[in-house]
PDB file of C-alpha atoms in Angstrom:
ATOM      1  CA  ALA A   5     -53.879 -62.193   8.873  1.00  0.00           C
ATOM      2  CA  ALA A   6     -53.898 -58.507   7.395  1.00  0.00           C
ATOM      3  CA  ALA A   7     -55.553 -59.838   4.340  1.00  0.00           C
ATOM      4  CA  HIS A   8     -58.612 -60.691   6.310  1.00  0.00           C
ATOM      5  CA  ARG A   9     -59.198 -57.134   7.784  1.00  0.00           C
ATOM      6  CA  ASP A  10     -60.290 -53.735   6.363  1.00  0.00           C
ATOM      7  CA  LEU A  11     -56.979 -51.755   6.492  1.00  0.00           C
ATOM      8  CA  PRO A  12     -55.706 -48.931   4.639  1.00  0.00           C
ATOM      9  CA  PRO A  13     -54.141 -49.520   1.333  1.00  0.00           C
ATOM     10  CA  PHE A  14     -50.343 -49.585   0.988  1.00  0.00           C
ATOM     11  CA  ARG A  15     -47.880 -50.022  -1.369  1.00  0.00           C
ATOM     12  CA  THR A  16     -44.569 -51.495  -1.241  1.00  0.00           C
ATOM     13  CA  ARG A  17     -41.248 -50.591  -2.727  1.00  0.00           C
ATOM     14  CA  ARG A  18     -38.752 -53.447  -3.338  1.00  0.00           C
ATOM     15  CA  PRO A  19     -35.598 -51.794  -4.579  1.00  0.00           C
ATOM     16  CA  SER A  20     -33.277 -54.501  -5.033  1.00  0.00           C
ATOM     17  CA  GLY A  21     -33.569 -57.653  -7.002  1.00  0.00           C
ATOM     18  CA  ARG A  22     -31.653 -59.937  -5.270  1.00  0.00           C
ATOM     19  CA  ARG A  23     -34.404 -61.858  -3.826  1.00  0.00           C
ATOM     20  CA  GLY A  24     -36.421 -62.182  -7.134  1.00  0.00           C
ATOM     21  CA  GLY A  25     -39.317 -60.250  -6.327  1.00  0.00           C
ATOM     22  CA  LEU A  26     -40.672 -62.870  -3.528  1.00  0.00           C
ATOM     23  CA  LEU A  27     -41.791 -59.958  -1.246  1.00  0.00           C
ATOM     24  CA  PRO A  28     -44.037 -58.226  -3.997  1.00  0.00           C
ATOM     25  CA  ALA A  29     -45.419 -61.536  -4.920  1.00  0.00           C
ATOM     26  CA  ALA A  30     -46.044 -62.860  -1.446  1.00  0.00           C
ATOM     27  CA  LEU A  31     -48.256 -59.652  -0.564  1.00  0.00           C
ATOM     28  CA  PRO A  32     -51.130 -60.356  -3.252  1.00  0.00           C
ATOM     29  CA  GLY A  33     -50.771 -63.868  -2.764  1.00  0.00           C
ATOM     30  CA  ARG A  34     -53.829 -64.146  -0.285  1.00  0.00           C
ATOM     31  CA  ALA A  35     -57.287 -63.894  -1.057  1.00  0.00           C
ATOM     32  CA  GLY A  36     -58.714 -60.194   0.019  1.00  0.00           C
ATOM     33  CA  ALA A  37     -55.411 -58.871  -0.381  1.00  0.00           C
ATOM     34  CA  SER A  38     -56.915 -55.889  -2.732  1.00  0.00           C
ATOM     35  CA  ARG A  39     -58.092 -54.394   0.631  1.00  0.00           C
ATOM     36  CA  PHE A  40     -54.882 -53.649   1.622  1.00  0.00           C
ATOM     37  CA  PHE A  41     -52.489 -53.895  -1.131  1.00  0.00           C
ATOM     38  CA  ARG A  42     -52.301 -51.660  -4.276  1.00  0.00           C
ATOM     39  CA  GLN A  43     -48.893 -51.743  -5.945  1.00  0.00           C
ATOM     40  CA  SER A  44     -45.350 -52.804  -6.024  1.00  0.00           C
ATOM     41  CA  ARG A  45     -42.573 -51.636  -7.658  1.00  0.00           C
ATOM     42  CA  PHE A  46     -39.194 -53.589  -8.619  1.00  0.00           C
ATOM     43  CA  ALA A  47     -35.998 -51.782  -9.107  1.00  0.00           C
ATOM     44  CA  TYR A  48     -33.162 -54.048  -9.656  1.00  0.00           C
ATOM     45  CA  ASP A  49     -30.166 -51.246 -10.691  1.00  0.00           C
ATOM     46  CA  ALA A  50     -28.670 -48.415  -9.557  1.00  0.00           C
ATOM     47  CA  ARG A  51     -30.399 -46.107 -12.246  1.00  0.00           C
ATOM     48  CA  ALA A  52     -34.082 -47.219 -11.063  1.00  0.00           C
ATOM     49  CA  LYS A  53     -33.263 -46.461  -7.426  1.00  0.00           C
ATOM     50  CA  THR A  54     -31.593 -43.199  -8.260  1.00  0.00           C
ATOM     51  CA  SER A  55     -34.628 -42.441 -10.330  1.00  0.00           C
ATOM     52  CA  LEU A  56     -37.128 -42.901  -7.877  1.00  0.00           C
ATOM     53  CA  VAL A  57     -35.293 -41.139  -5.005  1.00  0.00           C
ATOM     54  CA  GLY A  58     -34.519 -38.137  -7.532  1.00  0.00           C
ATOM     55  CA  GLY A  59     -30.878 -38.167  -7.022  1.00  0.00           C
ATOM     56  CA  GLU A  60     -27.972 -40.062  -5.557  1.00  0.00           C
ATOM     57  CA  LEU A  61     -28.714 -42.620  -2.922  1.00  0.00           C
ATOM     58  CA  PRO A  62     -27.489 -41.719   0.459  1.00  0.00           C
ATOM     59  CA  GLY A  63     -25.202 -43.909   2.562  1.00  0.00           C
ATOM     60  CA  ALA A  64     -22.096 -46.092   1.880  1.00  0.00           C
ATOM     61  CA  SER A  65     -23.808 -48.630  -0.578  1.00  0.00           C
ATOM     62  CA  ALA A  66     -27.192 -49.515  -1.698  1.00  0.00           C
ATOM     63  CA  VAL A  67     -27.377 -52.045   1.092  1.00  0.00           C
ATOM     64  CA  SER A  68     -27.494 -49.437   4.064  1.00  0.00           C
ATOM     65  CA  ALA A  69     -30.122 -47.900   6.364  1.00  0.00           C
ATOM     66  CA  GLU A  70     -29.886 -44.750   4.726  1.00  0.00           C
ATOM     67  CA  ALA A  71     -30.554 -45.860   1.158  1.00  0.00           C
ATOM     68  CA  VAL A  72     -33.542 -48.164   2.029  1.00  0.00           C
ATOM     69  CA  SER A  73     -34.933 -45.257   4.413  1.00  0.00           C
ATOM     70  CA  ALA A  74     -34.691 -42.580   1.045  1.00  0.00           C
ATOM     71  CA  LEU A  75     -36.269 -45.539  -1.081  1.00  0.00           C
ATOM     72  CA  ALA A  76     -38.976 -46.059   1.285  1.00  0.00           C
ATOM     73  CA  THR A  77     -39.776 -42.213   1.775  1.00  0.00           C
ATOM     74  CA  ALA A  78     -39.748 -41.657  -1.871  1.00  0.00           C
ATOM     75  CA  MET A  79     -42.299 -44.588  -2.614  1.00  0.00           C
ATOM     76  CA  ARG A  80     -44.520 -43.492  -0.077  1.00  0.00           C
ATOM     77  CA  LYS A  81     -44.583 -39.700  -1.704  1.00  0.00           C
ATOM     78  CA  ALA A  82     -44.741 -40.846  -4.936  1.00  0.00           C
ATOM     79  CA  SER A  83     -47.476 -43.495  -4.664  1.00  0.00           C
ATOM     80  CA  GLY A  84     -49.492 -41.663  -1.855  1.00  0.00           C
ATOM     81  CA  ALA A  85     -49.541 -44.678   0.262  1.00  0.00           C
ATOM     82  CA  ASP A  86     -49.767 -45.122   3.916  1.00  0.00           C
ATOM     83  CA  TYR A  87     -47.023 -47.516   3.893  1.00  0.00           C
ATOM     84  CA  ALA A  88     -43.930 -48.104   1.967  1.00  0.00           C
ATOM     85  CA  LEU A  89     -41.532 -50.926   2.316  1.00  0.00           C
ATOM     86  CA  ALA A  90     -37.895 -50.952   0.973  1.00  0.00           C
ATOM     87  CA  GLU A  91     -35.242 -53.572   1.437  1.00  0.00           C
ATOM     88  CA  SER A  92     -31.946 -53.930  -0.123  1.00  0.00           C
ATOM     89  CA  GLY A  93     -29.639 -56.956   0.491  1.00  0.00           C
ATOM     90  CA  MET A  94     -27.097 -59.258  -0.625  1.00  0.00           C
ATOM     91  CA  ALA A  95     -28.369 -63.002  -1.095  1.00  0.00           C
ATOM     92  CA  GLY A  96     -25.475 -64.374  -2.862  1.00  0.00           C
ATOM     93  CA  PRO A  97     -24.759 -66.114  -6.338  1.00  0.00           C
ATOM     94  CA  PRO A  98     -27.620 -68.545  -7.377  1.00  0.00           C
ATOM     95  CA  ASP A  99     -24.936 -71.364  -7.820  1.00  0.00           C
ATOM     96  CA  GLY A 100     -22.933 -70.939  -4.492  1.00  0.00           C
ATOM     97  CA  SER A 101     -19.839 -70.709  -6.499  1.00  0.00           C
ATOM     98  CA  ARG A 102     -18.299 -67.552  -4.566  1.00  0.00           C
ATOM     99  CA  ARG A 103     -18.808 -66.992  -0.875  1.00  0.00           C
ATOM    100  CA  SER A 104     -18.641 -63.627   1.036  1.00  0.00           C
ATOM    101  CA  LEU A 105     -19.104 -62.753   4.578  1.00  0.00           C
ATOM    102  CA  LYS A 106     -21.722 -59.906   2.950  1.00  0.00           C
ATOM    103  CA  TYR A 107     -24.202 -62.459   1.856  1.00  0.00           C
ATOM    104  CA  GLY A 108     -27.145 -62.790   4.277  1.00  0.00           C
ATOM    105  CA  LEU A 109     -27.011 -58.940   4.953  1.00  0.00           C
ATOM    106  CA  CYS A 110     -30.277 -56.884   4.276  1.00  0.00           C
ATOM    107  CA  TRP A 111     -31.691 -53.422   5.276  1.00  0.00           C
ATOM    108  CA  PHE A 112     -35.436 -52.744   5.492  1.00  0.00           C
ATOM    109  CA  ALA A 113     -37.215 -49.473   5.852  1.00  0.00           C
ATOM    110  CA  LEU A 114     -40.834 -48.974   6.480  1.00  0.00           C
ATOM    111  CA  ALA A 115     -42.043 -45.429   5.903  1.00  0.00           C
ATOM    112  CA  GLY A 116     -45.324 -45.035   7.754  1.00  0.00           C
ATOM    113  CA  PRO A 117     -47.658 -42.139   9.246  1.00  0.00           C
ATOM    114  CA  ASP A 118     -45.525 -42.553  12.499  1.00  0.00           C
ATOM    115  CA  GLY A 119     -41.965 -41.873  10.446  1.00  0.00           C
ATOM    116  CA  ILE A 120     -39.543 -44.362   9.331  1.00  0.00           C
ATOM    117  CA  VAL A 121     -38.505 -47.844  10.949  1.00  0.00           C
ATOM    118  CA  THR A 122     -35.264 -49.576   9.938  1.00  0.00           C
ATOM    119  CA  ASP A 123     -33.938 -52.926  10.760  1.00  0.00           C
ATOM    120  CA  VAL A 124     -31.278 -54.913   9.441  1.00  0.00           C
ATOM    121  CA  LEU A 125     -30.811 -58.857   9.055  1.00  0.00           C
ATOM    122  CA  ARG A 126     -27.230 -60.381   9.469  1.00  0.00           C
ATOM    123  CA  LEU A 127     -28.000 -63.912   8.556  1.00  0.00           C
ATOM    124  CA  ASN A 128     -25.447 -66.777   8.409  1.00  0.00           C
ATOM    125  CA  PRO A 129     -23.405 -65.772   5.336  1.00  0.00           C
ATOM    126  CA  PHE A 130     -23.337 -69.823   4.283  1.00  0.00           C
ATOM    127  CA  LEU A 131     -26.779 -70.110   3.901  1.00  0.00           C
ATOM    128  CA  THR A 132     -27.945 -70.734   0.187  1.00  0.00           C
ATOM    129  CA  ARG A 133     -29.196 -67.981  -1.874  1.00  0.00           C
ATOM    130  CA  SER A 134     -32.680 -69.514  -1.489  1.00  0.00           C
ATOM    131  CA  GLU A 135     -32.510 -69.633   2.222  1.00  0.00           C
ATOM    132  CA  HIS A 136     -31.297 -65.778   2.581  1.00  0.00           C
ATOM    133  CA  GLN A 137     -34.253 -65.040  -0.066  1.00  0.00           C
ATOM    134  CA  LEU A 138     -37.051 -66.849   2.042  1.00  0.00           C
ATOM    135  CA  ARG A 139     -35.750 -65.242   5.167  1.00  0.00           C
ATOM    136  CA  PHE A 140     -35.325 -61.699   3.755  1.00  0.00           C
ATOM    137  CA  THR A 141     -38.992 -61.916   2.656  1.00  0.00           C
ATOM    138  CA  ARG A 142     -40.496 -63.286   5.953  1.00  0.00           C
ATOM    139  CA  HIS A 143     -38.792 -60.443   7.923  1.00  0.00           C
ATOM    140  CA  GLY A 144     -40.351 -57.836   5.586  1.00  0.00           C
ATOM    141  CA  LEU A 145     -43.851 -59.257   6.017  1.00  0.00           C
ATOM    142  CA  ARG A 146     -43.420 -59.350   9.622  1.00  0.00           C
ATOM    143  CA  MET A 147     -42.447 -55.486   9.334  1.00  0.00           C
ATOM    144  CA  ILE A 148     -45.744 -54.858   7.619  1.00  0.00           C
ATOM    145  CA  HIS A 149     -47.780 -56.654   9.894  1.00  0.00           C
ATOM    146  CA  ALA A 150     -46.295 -55.358  12.898  1.00  0.00           C
ATOM    147  CA  ALA A 151     -46.952 -51.859  11.600  1.00  0.00           C
ATOM    148  CA  VAL A 152     -50.559 -52.284  10.390  1.00  0.00           C
ATOM    149  CA  ASP A 153     -51.795 -54.871  13.130  1.00  0.00           C
TER     150      ASP A 153
END
């Protein structure tokens, strides 16, 4: 695993609070993580996101390739990190009281030395909020692993 190798430090950007911070919590959760992980930012609302990018988010919504690309790029620039991961998704309500076909949608952007890689997950919208959150987290970790491995 990446935690056991000497890798350049990187910081992540987690621009949406819909997963409850699982990705930022997962990265430093292993022994030796300080060799590759330095910082995480958690921006939940639109003001925090626009503050990071220095203006309005591009794209049709905060849950778009354009928005997460702007967030990852801004985080990488602000932090001086080698890699910055941004994600924004819709996990659904905690109690499952409302249903929408948009739940389970999550965009990711990883800004690194070779540019930006974006990806999208479109999960079953009728999974629970927790199931969406865990799958979003695993996908983000896989993107980081693929980039630094």
